[in-house]
Short mmCIF file of C-alpha atoms in Angstrom, two decimals:
data_model
loop_
_atom_site.label_atom_id
_atom_site.label_comp_id
_atom_site.label_asym_id
_atom_site.label_seq_id
_atom_site.Cartn_x
_atom_site.Cartn_y
_atom_site.Cartn_z
CA MET A 30 -13.05 49.55 -85.69
CA SER A 31 -10.46 47.39 -83.94
CA ALA A 32 -10.77 46.29 -80.30
CA GLU A 33 -7.97 48.67 -79.27
CA GLN A 34 -9.68 51.61 -81.01
CA LEU A 35 -12.98 50.70 -79.36
CA GLN A 36 -11.43 50.66 -75.88
CA PHE A 37 -9.63 53.93 -76.48
CA SER A 38 -12.82 55.66 -77.63
CA GLU A 39 -14.57 54.70 -74.37
CA LEU A 40 -11.96 56.31 -72.12
CA SER A 41 -12.89 59.60 -70.44
CA LEU A 42 -9.87 61.90 -70.42
CA GLU A 43 -11.39 64.12 -67.73
CA GLU A 44 -11.98 61.12 -65.42
CA THR A 45 -8.33 60.07 -65.34
CA MET A 46 -6.30 63.22 -65.95
CA VAL A 47 -4.27 64.49 -62.94
CA THR A 48 -3.66 68.23 -62.78
CA THR A 49 -2.29 70.71 -60.34
CA ARG A 50 -4.70 73.08 -58.67
CA ALA A 51 -3.13 76.08 -60.38
CA ALA A 52 -3.55 74.54 -63.84
CA THR A 53 -7.13 73.56 -63.08
CA LYS A 54 -7.93 77.09 -61.93
CA ALA A 55 -6.45 78.55 -65.11
CA ALA A 56 -8.50 76.19 -67.29
CA ARG A 57 -11.69 77.00 -65.40
CA THR A 58 -11.02 80.72 -65.55
CA SER A 59 -10.58 80.54 -69.32
CA ARG A 60 -13.75 78.49 -69.78
CA HIS A 61 -15.82 80.79 -67.55
CA SER A 62 -14.52 83.93 -69.23
CA GLN A 63 -15.91 82.63 -72.53
CA GLN A 64 -19.32 81.68 -71.13
CA HIS A 65 -19.99 84.15 -68.29
CA PRO A 66 -17.33 86.86 -68.15
CA ASP A 67 -18.95 88.60 -65.17
CA GLN A 68 -19.60 85.53 -62.99
CA ASP A 69 -17.34 83.29 -60.93
CA GLN A 70 -19.24 80.08 -60.33
CA PRO A 71 -18.04 76.49 -59.81
CA LEU A 72 -18.19 74.18 -62.83
CA PRO A 73 -20.64 71.27 -62.82
CA SER A 74 -19.37 67.80 -61.95
CA ILE A 75 -17.19 66.25 -64.65
CA GLU A 76 -18.75 62.96 -65.68
CA PRO A 77 -17.98 60.46 -68.44
CA SER A 78 -19.78 60.67 -71.80
CA THR A 79 -21.68 57.51 -70.95
CA PRO A 80 -25.27 57.79 -69.56
CA ILE A 81 -25.43 60.07 -66.51
CA SER A 82 -24.98 58.29 -63.18
CA PRO A 83 -26.68 59.55 -60.02
CA THR A 84 -23.38 59.04 -58.16
CA PRO A 85 -20.50 60.16 -60.43
CA SER A 86 -16.97 59.32 -59.37
CA LEU A 87 -15.57 62.78 -60.13
CA VAL A 88 -17.04 65.83 -58.40
CA ILE A 89 -16.16 69.52 -58.50
CA SER A 90 -16.86 71.30 -55.25
CA THR A 91 -18.23 74.76 -54.58
CA LYS A 92 -14.60 75.84 -54.07
CA ASN A 93 -13.74 74.56 -57.59
CA LEU A 94 -11.66 71.60 -56.41
CA GLN A 95 -11.84 68.21 -58.17
CA TYR A 96 -12.55 65.14 -56.02
CA ASN A 97 -12.32 61.50 -57.11
CA VAL A 98 -14.74 59.40 -55.04
CA SER A 99 -14.58 56.27 -57.21
CA ALA A 100 -13.43 54.19 -54.20
CA PHE A 101 -16.68 54.92 -52.33
CA ASP A 102 -19.91 52.94 -52.55
CA SER A 103 -22.95 54.65 -54.04
CA ASP A 104 -24.30 55.87 -50.69
CA LEU A 105 -21.03 57.45 -49.62
CA ARG A 106 -20.53 58.94 -53.08
CA ARG A 107 -23.92 60.56 -52.77
CA GLN A 108 -23.05 61.87 -49.31
CA ALA A 109 -19.74 63.32 -50.53
CA ARG A 110 -21.36 64.98 -53.51
CA ARG A 111 -24.10 66.55 -51.38
CA GLY A 112 -21.42 68.10 -49.19
CA LEU A 113 -18.87 69.10 -51.80
CA GLU A 114 -21.56 70.68 -53.98
CA GLY A 115 -23.54 71.89 -50.95
CA LYS A 116 -24.60 75.40 -51.85
CA ASP A 117 -27.29 75.24 -49.18
CA ILE A 118 -24.80 74.79 -46.31
CA ARG A 119 -23.93 78.01 -44.48
CA MET A 120 -21.39 78.73 -41.77
CA LYS A 121 -22.68 80.71 -38.82
CA TYR A 122 -19.41 81.01 -36.95
CA CYS A 123 -16.40 78.99 -35.86
CA ALA A 124 -14.40 78.79 -32.64
CA ALA A 125 -11.56 76.92 -30.93
CA SER A 126 -12.17 75.14 -27.65
CA ASP A 127 -10.44 76.51 -24.56
CA ASP A 128 -10.40 73.26 -22.62
CA GLU A 129 -10.00 70.39 -25.09
CA GLU A 130 -6.44 69.81 -26.22
CA SER A 131 -4.60 66.89 -27.78
CA PRO A 132 -1.29 65.66 -26.32
CA ASP A 133 0.57 67.98 -28.72
CA GLY A 134 -1.39 70.98 -27.43
CA SER A 135 -3.69 71.51 -30.44
CA ARG A 136 -7.25 72.50 -29.63
CA THR A 137 -10.51 71.14 -30.98
CA LYS A 138 -12.12 73.43 -33.55
CA TYR A 139 -15.87 73.82 -33.82
CA PHE A 140 -17.85 74.90 -36.89
CA TYR A 141 -21.42 76.00 -36.21
CA LEU A 142 -23.63 75.61 -39.27
CA ASP A 143 -27.26 76.35 -40.07
CA ASP A 144 -29.98 74.09 -38.66
CA ASP A 145 -28.08 73.82 -35.36
CA ILE A 146 -25.44 71.52 -36.88
CA THR A 147 -21.94 71.49 -35.37
CA VAL A 148 -18.81 69.95 -36.93
CA ALA A 149 -15.78 69.37 -34.70
CA MET A 150 -12.26 68.38 -35.71
CA GLY A 151 -8.72 68.41 -34.37
CA GLY A 152 -7.58 68.32 -30.77
CA LYS A 153 -8.28 64.92 -29.23
CA LEU A 154 -10.51 63.82 -32.12
CA ARG A 155 -9.02 61.21 -34.45
CA ARG A 156 -11.60 62.02 -37.09
CA PRO A 157 -14.15 64.81 -37.57
CA LYS A 158 -17.49 64.55 -35.83
CA CYS A 159 -20.83 66.07 -36.69
CA THR A 160 -23.99 66.36 -34.63
CA CYS A 161 -26.19 65.24 -37.53
CA SER A 162 -27.32 61.61 -37.51
CA ALA A 163 -25.54 60.77 -40.78
CA ASN A 164 -22.15 60.69 -39.01
CA GLU A 165 -23.06 58.16 -36.33
CA LYS A 166 -21.11 55.22 -37.87
CA GLY A 167 -17.92 57.20 -38.35
CA PHE A 168 -18.36 57.95 -42.05
CA ALA A 169 -18.19 61.56 -43.08
CA CYS A 170 -21.51 63.30 -43.58
CA LYS A 171 -22.13 66.08 -46.07
CA HIS A 172 -21.29 68.72 -43.43
CA ILE A 173 -17.84 67.24 -42.77
CA TYR A 174 -17.07 67.08 -46.50
CA TRP A 175 -18.20 70.69 -46.90
CA VAL A 176 -16.07 71.98 -44.02
CA GLY A 177 -13.05 69.97 -45.18
CA ASP A 178 -13.32 71.32 -48.72
CA GLN A 179 -13.55 74.88 -47.44
CA ILE A 180 -10.41 74.43 -45.33
CA VAL A 181 -8.37 72.70 -48.06
CA SER A 182 -9.25 75.51 -50.49
CA THR A 183 -7.05 77.86 -48.41
CA VAL A 184 -3.81 75.86 -48.89
CA PRO A 185 -1.24 76.80 -51.60
CA ASP A 186 -2.03 76.25 -55.29
CA ASP A 187 0.32 73.28 -55.81
CA VAL A 188 -2.28 70.74 -54.61
CA THR A 189 -2.55 67.85 -57.07
CA GLU A 190 -6.04 67.19 -58.40
CA PRO A 191 -8.25 65.21 -58.43
CA LEU A 192 -8.21 64.82 -54.67
CA HIS A 193 -9.11 61.56 -52.95
CA PRO A 194 -10.99 62.06 -49.66
CA SER A 195 -11.00 59.42 -46.95
CA PRO A 196 -14.38 57.88 -45.99
CA ASP A 197 -14.29 59.44 -42.52
CA GLY A 198 -13.36 62.92 -43.80
CA SER A 199 -10.16 63.13 -41.75
CA ARG A 200 -7.91 63.27 -44.80
CA ILE A 201 -8.15 64.67 -48.32
CA GLU A 202 -5.38 63.13 -50.41
CA ASP A 203 -2.33 63.62 -48.18
CA ILE A 204 -3.82 66.69 -46.49
CA LYS A 205 -5.46 66.64 -43.06
CA PRO A 206 -7.85 69.59 -42.60
CA ALA A 207 -7.20 69.44 -38.85
CA GLU A 208 -3.47 69.96 -39.48
CA VAL A 209 -4.18 72.86 -41.86
CA LEU A 210 -6.17 74.45 -39.04
CA ASP A 211 -3.23 74.05 -36.65
CA ASP A 212 -0.64 75.29 -39.16
CA LYS A 213 -2.51 78.37 -40.43
CA GLY A 214 -4.63 79.08 -37.37
CA LEU A 215 -8.40 79.05 -37.30
CA ALA A 216 -8.57 82.86 -37.14
CA ASN A 217 -6.54 83.21 -40.35
CA ILE A 218 -8.59 80.60 -42.18
CA ALA A 219 -11.81 82.26 -41.02
CA ASN A 220 -10.49 85.55 -42.39
CA ASP A 221 -9.64 83.91 -45.74
CA LEU A 222 -13.10 82.37 -46.03
CA LYS A 223 -14.98 85.41 -44.65
CA TRP A 224 -16.31 83.37 -41.73
CA VAL A 225 -17.28 84.81 -38.39
CA TYR A 226 -14.64 83.81 -35.84
CA ARG A 227 -15.55 83.73 -32.16
CA ASP A 228 -12.57 84.85 -30.10
CA GLU A 229 -14.47 85.54 -26.86
CA ASP A 230 -17.15 83.82 -24.83
CA LEU A 231 -20.76 84.39 -25.74
CA PRO A 232 -23.23 85.68 -23.14
CA GLU A 233 -24.39 82.74 -21.03
CA ASP A 234 -28.17 83.21 -21.22
CA ASP A 235 -30.87 85.34 -22.83
CA GLU A 236 -30.71 88.00 -20.12
CA ASP A 237 -26.95 88.36 -20.43
CA MET A 238 -27.33 88.48 -24.21
CA ARG A 239 -29.88 91.27 -23.92
CA ASP A 240 -27.62 93.26 -21.60
CA ALA A 241 -24.66 92.81 -23.96
CA VAL A 242 -26.68 93.89 -26.99
CA ILE A 243 -28.13 96.90 -25.15
CA ASN A 244 -24.63 97.93 -24.07
CA MET A 245 -23.40 97.78 -27.67
CA LEU A 246 -26.39 99.44 -29.29
CA SER A 247 -26.42 102.21 -26.69
CA VAL A 248 -23.71 103.92 -28.75
CA PHE A 249 -26.54 104.89 -31.15
CA GLU A 250 -29.17 105.88 -28.54
CA PRO A 251 -30.67 109.21 -29.71
CA GLN A 252 -30.82 110.80 -26.25
CA GLU A 253 -27.24 109.83 -25.36
CA ALA A 254 -28.50 107.40 -22.70
CA LEU A 255 -25.98 105.26 -20.84
CA PRO A 256 -26.28 101.45 -21.06
CA GLY A 257 -27.45 100.97 -17.47
CA GLU A 258 -30.35 103.39 -17.92
CA PHE A 259 -32.25 100.90 -20.07
CA LYS A 260 -32.57 98.58 -17.08
CA CYS A 261 -34.68 101.15 -15.28
CA PRO A 262 -38.45 101.54 -15.83
CA GLU A 263 -39.33 103.71 -18.78
CA SER A 264 -39.53 107.37 -17.86
CA PRO A 265 -42.52 109.49 -18.93
CA LEU A 266 -39.91 111.92 -20.28
CA THR A 267 -38.49 109.32 -22.69
CA SER A 268 -38.69 110.66 -26.24
CA GLU A 269 -40.47 108.84 -29.06
CA ARG A 270 -37.14 108.23 -30.79
CA SER A 271 -35.75 106.59 -27.66
CA LYS A 272 -38.84 104.41 -27.30
CA LYS A 273 -38.48 103.26 -30.90
CA TYR A 274 -34.83 102.60 -30.28
CA GLN A 275 -35.63 100.43 -27.26
CA GLU A 276 -38.22 98.47 -29.29
CA PHE A 277 -35.62 97.90 -32.00
CA ALA A 278 -33.01 96.80 -29.45
CA ASP A 279 -35.46 94.28 -27.96
CA LEU A 280 -36.30 92.90 -31.42
CA PHE A 281 -32.65 92.65 -32.37
CA THR A 282 -31.91 90.82 -29.12
CA GLN A 283 -34.51 88.18 -29.98
CA TYR A 284 -32.61 87.39 -33.18
CA THR A 285 -29.19 87.31 -31.55
CA THR A 286 -30.37 84.77 -28.98
CA LYS A 287 -31.35 82.48 -31.88
CA ASP A 288 -28.29 83.15 -34.03
CA ALA A 289 -25.08 83.88 -32.13
CA SER A 290 -23.29 84.76 -35.37
CA LEU A 291 -25.43 87.89 -35.61
CA TYR A 292 -24.21 88.96 -32.17
CA LEU A 293 -20.60 88.26 -33.17
CA ARG A 294 -20.95 90.28 -36.37
CA VAL A 295 -22.31 93.26 -34.47
CA ARG A 296 -19.56 92.85 -31.87
CA LYS A 297 -16.98 93.06 -34.63
CA ILE A 298 -18.49 96.36 -35.77
CA ILE A 299 -19.08 97.80 -32.31
CA ASP A 300 -15.84 96.55 -30.78
CA PRO A 301 -14.93 97.19 -27.12
CA SER A 302 -12.66 100.07 -28.04
CA PHE A 303 -15.42 101.94 -29.89
CA GLU A 304 -17.95 101.16 -27.16
CA THR A 305 -15.55 102.51 -24.52
CA ARG A 306 -14.83 105.66 -26.49
CA VAL A 307 -18.51 106.49 -26.96
CA PHE A 308 -19.34 105.68 -23.33
CA PHE A 309 -16.76 108.11 -21.95
CA GLU A 310 -17.69 110.77 -24.49
CA LYS A 311 -21.17 110.63 -22.96
CA ILE A 312 -19.75 110.62 -19.42
CA ASP A 313 -17.48 113.61 -20.06
CA SER A 314 -20.37 115.49 -21.62
CA ARG A 315 -22.63 114.74 -18.66
CA ILE A 316 -20.02 115.85 -16.14
CA ALA A 317 -19.73 119.20 -17.88
CA LEU A 318 -23.51 119.59 -18.28
CA THR A 319 -24.15 118.71 -14.63
CA PHE A 320 -21.95 121.54 -13.34
CA ILE A 321 -23.39 123.91 -15.96
CA ALA A 322 -26.89 123.00 -14.76
CA LEU A 323 -25.88 123.82 -11.17
CA ASP A 324 -24.44 127.18 -12.26
CA GLU A 325 -27.60 127.86 -14.27
CA TYR A 326 -29.75 127.19 -11.23
CA ILE A 327 -27.61 129.37 -8.95
CA ALA A 328 -27.54 132.26 -11.42
CA LYS A 329 -31.21 132.29 -12.50
CA GLY A 330 -33.16 130.16 -10.07
CA PRO A 331 -35.51 127.29 -10.77
CA THR A 332 -37.92 129.25 -12.96
CA ASN A 333 -35.90 131.86 -14.83
CA ALA A 334 -33.36 129.62 -16.55
CA SER A 335 -32.97 129.56 -20.32
CA PRO A 336 -35.67 127.55 -22.14
CA GLY A 337 -34.72 123.88 -22.29
CA ALA A 338 -31.71 124.33 -20.02
CA LEU A 339 -30.97 121.82 -17.29
CA ARG A 340 -31.39 123.17 -13.75
CA PHE A 341 -29.92 121.33 -10.78
CA ASP A 342 -29.91 122.56 -7.23
CA VAL A 343 -27.09 121.36 -4.97
CA SER A 344 -28.91 118.21 -3.84
CA SER A 345 -29.87 117.23 -7.38
CA CYS A 346 -26.34 117.91 -8.61
CA ALA A 347 -24.91 115.68 -5.87
CA LYS A 348 -27.24 112.84 -6.88
CA LYS A 349 -26.33 113.20 -10.57
CA LEU A 350 -22.61 113.12 -9.83
CA THR A 351 -23.02 110.09 -7.57
CA SER A 352 -24.89 108.25 -10.34
CA LEU A 353 -22.13 109.11 -12.83
CA VAL A 354 -19.46 107.71 -10.49
CA LYS A 355 -21.52 104.53 -10.15
CA ALA A 356 -21.93 104.24 -13.93
CA ILE A 357 -18.17 104.62 -14.47
CA ASP A 358 -17.41 102.00 -11.83
CA GLU A 359 -19.96 99.53 -13.23
CA PHE A 360 -18.66 99.97 -16.77
CA TYR A 361 -15.09 99.28 -15.69
CA GLN A 362 -16.09 96.25 -13.60
CA LEU A 363 -18.09 94.84 -16.52
CA GLN A 364 -15.06 94.99 -18.80
CA ALA A 365 -12.83 93.46 -16.12
CA ASP A 366 -15.30 90.61 -15.54
CA ASP A 367 -15.30 89.85 -19.27
CA ASP A 368 -11.50 89.35 -19.20
CA THR A 369 -11.03 91.96 -21.90
CA ASP A 370 -8.15 94.41 -22.08
CA THR A 371 -9.15 97.12 -19.59
CA SER A 372 -6.14 99.42 -19.98
CA ASP A 373 -7.97 101.99 -22.14
CA VAL A 374 -11.07 101.79 -19.94
CA ALA A 375 -8.97 102.35 -16.81
CA VAL A 376 -7.23 105.40 -18.28
CA ARG A 377 -10.51 107.03 -19.31
CA ALA A 378 -12.24 106.08 -16.04
CA ALA A 379 -9.42 107.57 -13.96
CA ALA A 380 -9.59 110.82 -15.95
CA ALA A 381 -13.36 111.13 -15.46
CA LEU A 382 -13.27 110.31 -11.74
CA VAL A 383 -10.40 112.68 -11.00
CA THR A 384 -12.20 115.44 -12.91
CA ILE A 385 -15.36 114.96 -10.83
CA LEU A 386 -13.43 114.93 -7.55
CA ASP A 387 -11.38 117.99 -8.48
CA ARG A 388 -14.44 120.03 -9.44
CA VAL A 389 -16.35 119.03 -6.31
CA THR A 390 -13.49 120.08 -4.04
CA ASP A 391 -13.60 123.47 -5.75
CA ARG A 392 -17.23 123.87 -4.64
CA ASN A 393 -16.64 124.13 -0.89
CA VAL A 394 -18.86 127.24 -0.61
CA ASN A 395 -22.45 128.12 0.14
CA ALA A 396 -23.79 128.04 -3.39
CA TYR A 397 -26.77 130.29 -2.56
CA GLU A 398 -24.95 132.96 -0.56
CA ASP A 399 -25.06 135.62 -3.29
CA ILE A 400 -28.26 134.74 -5.11
CA THR A 401 -30.54 137.58 -6.24
CA TRP A 402 -33.73 135.72 -7.19
CA GLY A 403 -35.36 135.68 -3.78
CA MET A 404 -34.92 132.20 -2.40
CA GLU A 405 -34.22 131.66 1.27
CA ALA A 406 -30.94 129.77 1.42
CA PRO A 407 -31.14 126.35 3.13
CA SER A 408 -29.61 126.37 6.59
CA ASN A 409 -28.24 122.82 6.24
CA PRO A 410 -24.87 122.93 4.42
CA VAL A 411 -25.59 119.50 2.92
CA GLU A 412 -28.27 121.27 0.86
CA SER A 413 -26.24 124.35 -0.03
CA ASN A 414 -22.59 123.18 -0.26
CA LEU A 415 -21.72 120.56 -2.90
CA TYR A 416 -18.43 119.63 -1.18
CA VAL A 417 -20.21 119.05 2.13
CA ALA A 418 -23.01 117.06 0.44
CA LEU A 419 -20.57 114.63 -1.16
CA ILE A 420 -17.41 114.68 1.01
CA GLY A 421 -17.63 116.88 4.09
CA ALA A 422 -20.59 115.00 5.57
CA HIS A 423 -18.92 111.61 5.04
CA THR A 424 -19.29 109.26 8.01
CA ASP A 425 -17.70 105.94 8.93
CA GLY A 426 -19.31 103.04 7.12
CA GLU A 427 -20.31 105.09 4.08
CA SER A 428 -18.66 104.53 0.72
CA PRO A 429 -16.31 107.50 0.18
CA PHE A 430 -17.38 109.55 -2.80
CA VAL A 431 -15.27 108.63 -5.91
CA LEU A 432 -12.51 106.93 -3.88
CA ASP A 433 -13.81 103.34 -3.99
CA ALA A 434 -14.18 103.53 -7.77
CA LEU A 435 -10.79 105.23 -8.10
CA GLY A 436 -9.11 102.67 -5.86
CA ALA A 437 -10.47 99.78 -7.94
CA LEU A 438 -8.49 100.93 -10.99
CA PRO A 439 -4.92 99.87 -11.73
CA GLN A 440 -3.05 102.52 -9.79
CA GLU A 441 -0.45 103.26 -12.45
CA ASN A 442 -3.31 104.60 -14.59
CA VAL A 443 -4.31 106.90 -11.72
CA TYR A 444 -1.10 108.48 -10.49
CA ARG A 445 0.80 108.42 -13.79
CA ASN A 446 -1.59 110.79 -15.54
CA HIS A 447 -3.05 112.71 -12.58
CA TRP A 448 -0.30 112.97 -9.99
CA GLU A 449 -0.28 116.77 -9.75
CA THR A 450 -4.08 117.05 -9.78
CA LEU A 451 -4.39 114.47 -6.98
CA GLN A 452 -1.82 116.32 -4.89
CA ASN A 453 -3.76 119.53 -5.42
CA ILE A 454 -7.00 117.78 -4.39
CA GLU A 455 -5.29 116.50 -1.24
CA HIS A 456 -4.15 120.03 -0.39
CA LYS A 457 -7.68 121.43 -0.82
CA LEU A 458 -9.16 118.66 1.32
CA ALA A 459 -6.57 119.21 4.08
CA GLU A 460 -7.56 122.87 4.25
CA SER A 461 -11.26 122.02 4.41
CA GLU A 462 -11.21 119.91 7.56
CA THR A 463 -12.19 116.84 5.61
CA PRO A 464 -13.23 113.79 7.70
CA PRO A 465 -10.02 111.87 8.59
CA GLN A 466 -11.20 108.56 7.13
CA TYR A 467 -11.87 110.15 3.75
CA ILE A 468 -8.56 111.95 3.43
CA ASN A 469 -6.63 108.91 4.69
CA THR A 470 -8.25 106.79 1.98
CA LEU A 471 -7.26 109.35 -0.62
CA ARG A 472 -3.66 109.44 0.62
CA ASN A 473 -3.48 105.67 0.47
CA ILE A 474 -4.46 105.84 -3.20
CA ILE A 475 -2.01 108.64 -3.95
CA TYR A 476 1.05 107.49 -2.03
CA GLU A 477 0.91 103.93 -0.75
CA ASN A 478 -0.33 102.37 -3.97
CA ARG A 479 2.16 104.46 -5.92
CA LYS A 480 5.01 103.10 -3.82
CA ARG A 481 3.73 99.55 -4.22
CA ALA A 482 3.42 99.85 -7.98
CA ALA A 483 6.89 101.37 -8.27
CA SER A 484 8.31 98.55 -6.13
CA GLU A 485 6.70 95.94 -8.38
CA VAL A 486 8.23 97.59 -11.43
CA ARG A 487 11.69 97.58 -9.83
CA GLU A 488 11.36 93.93 -8.83
CA GLY A 489 10.62 93.03 -12.43
CA GLU A 490 13.74 94.77 -13.72
CA PRO A 491 17.01 92.85 -14.07
CA LYS A 492 19.53 93.68 -11.39
CA ARG A 493 22.46 95.82 -12.41
CA VAL A 494 25.82 94.15 -12.56
CA SER A 495 28.39 96.05 -10.50
CA GLN A 496 31.33 97.38 -12.46
#
């Protein structure tokens, strides 16, 4: 064999051949379909036919991309291979910083991996950084190579392979992963890669995390309990199913405090819209049941009601309605404090509060006047008249029933949907010699805030040009 033939026979075609990503994918698909038609797994690293080296210069990543690392020394080759072929690396979740921006306005992106490892890139960073010790000298660690490969796998199929990564992981061939993140958006890339994307702040501490989890999981509570009721001591009337539910919620909270991605996944399932809808379904049901329980008590007394039926006298009914108003107000304030969109919450809260106020103003009578079951009616109207108990006995310095919660809502959500009902409530209160402070507060909500909101709308409209 001649010298030329000998040299030619030692060349590795796979080591030197340049292909496009689309062609490489097609070749891999064909090869896999022959070997494992039902599996889609990355090919092993392509190495020359010479004895196997522990640090080959050509590597195929878990995303089926070819990388040429021949320019690296053996240690860096090994680091790159561990990352590019890193099947043991798992993404918990990713997020963009709210307060770290580069001069061009791009934000730093953070990738939270298993083992409490965090990779950061973009924004003010000239090269990616990782919290593991292998990145201390500025060379890319396996986590940076893994994240970069994942990101580059989402770009179009005309990428030329094999790719040549830079030693610091900031560039792969002529592609900068940080620029791909800016161009496509982290949320879109996370969606492509099935990553959990954090688009809101996490609870600050374990107690806040527990409250947030309880609020979410309360949509499944078997006794239709409201979120705030789990903060109270356990009642002897709590059912076994509810006790088991609370034990499960506590256990689940322990895991979410250790792995925030679990919380984010649950939050994606039980989103604020669903949580709001279930909360107000419970509230609306309780409003109706509370008035039914009062009617049941008035009609049949405390002992002759239907088996299992709720029975509320006037005082108990007043307390239940007051607690419902408080729950509605707290739920709205919680959403507002979280900087989430509160428009749907405000609409539903206004409807529930106006319903309660309207039905209470209809109860300006002695509830026990016509009873037939032998009770001596209380002489104090606060104990026999629901309107007096909640509104008529209002004194200066007390929080006016419903009105503080109603006034805290965006007023367009109040008067737009309930204008006629509120006017009717005002008329009933005026006829009932309602305490002046209470009715004046109501009129301020109905009229003054309506004028102010209408004025703000007009100020935002362009002025008409005179003809």
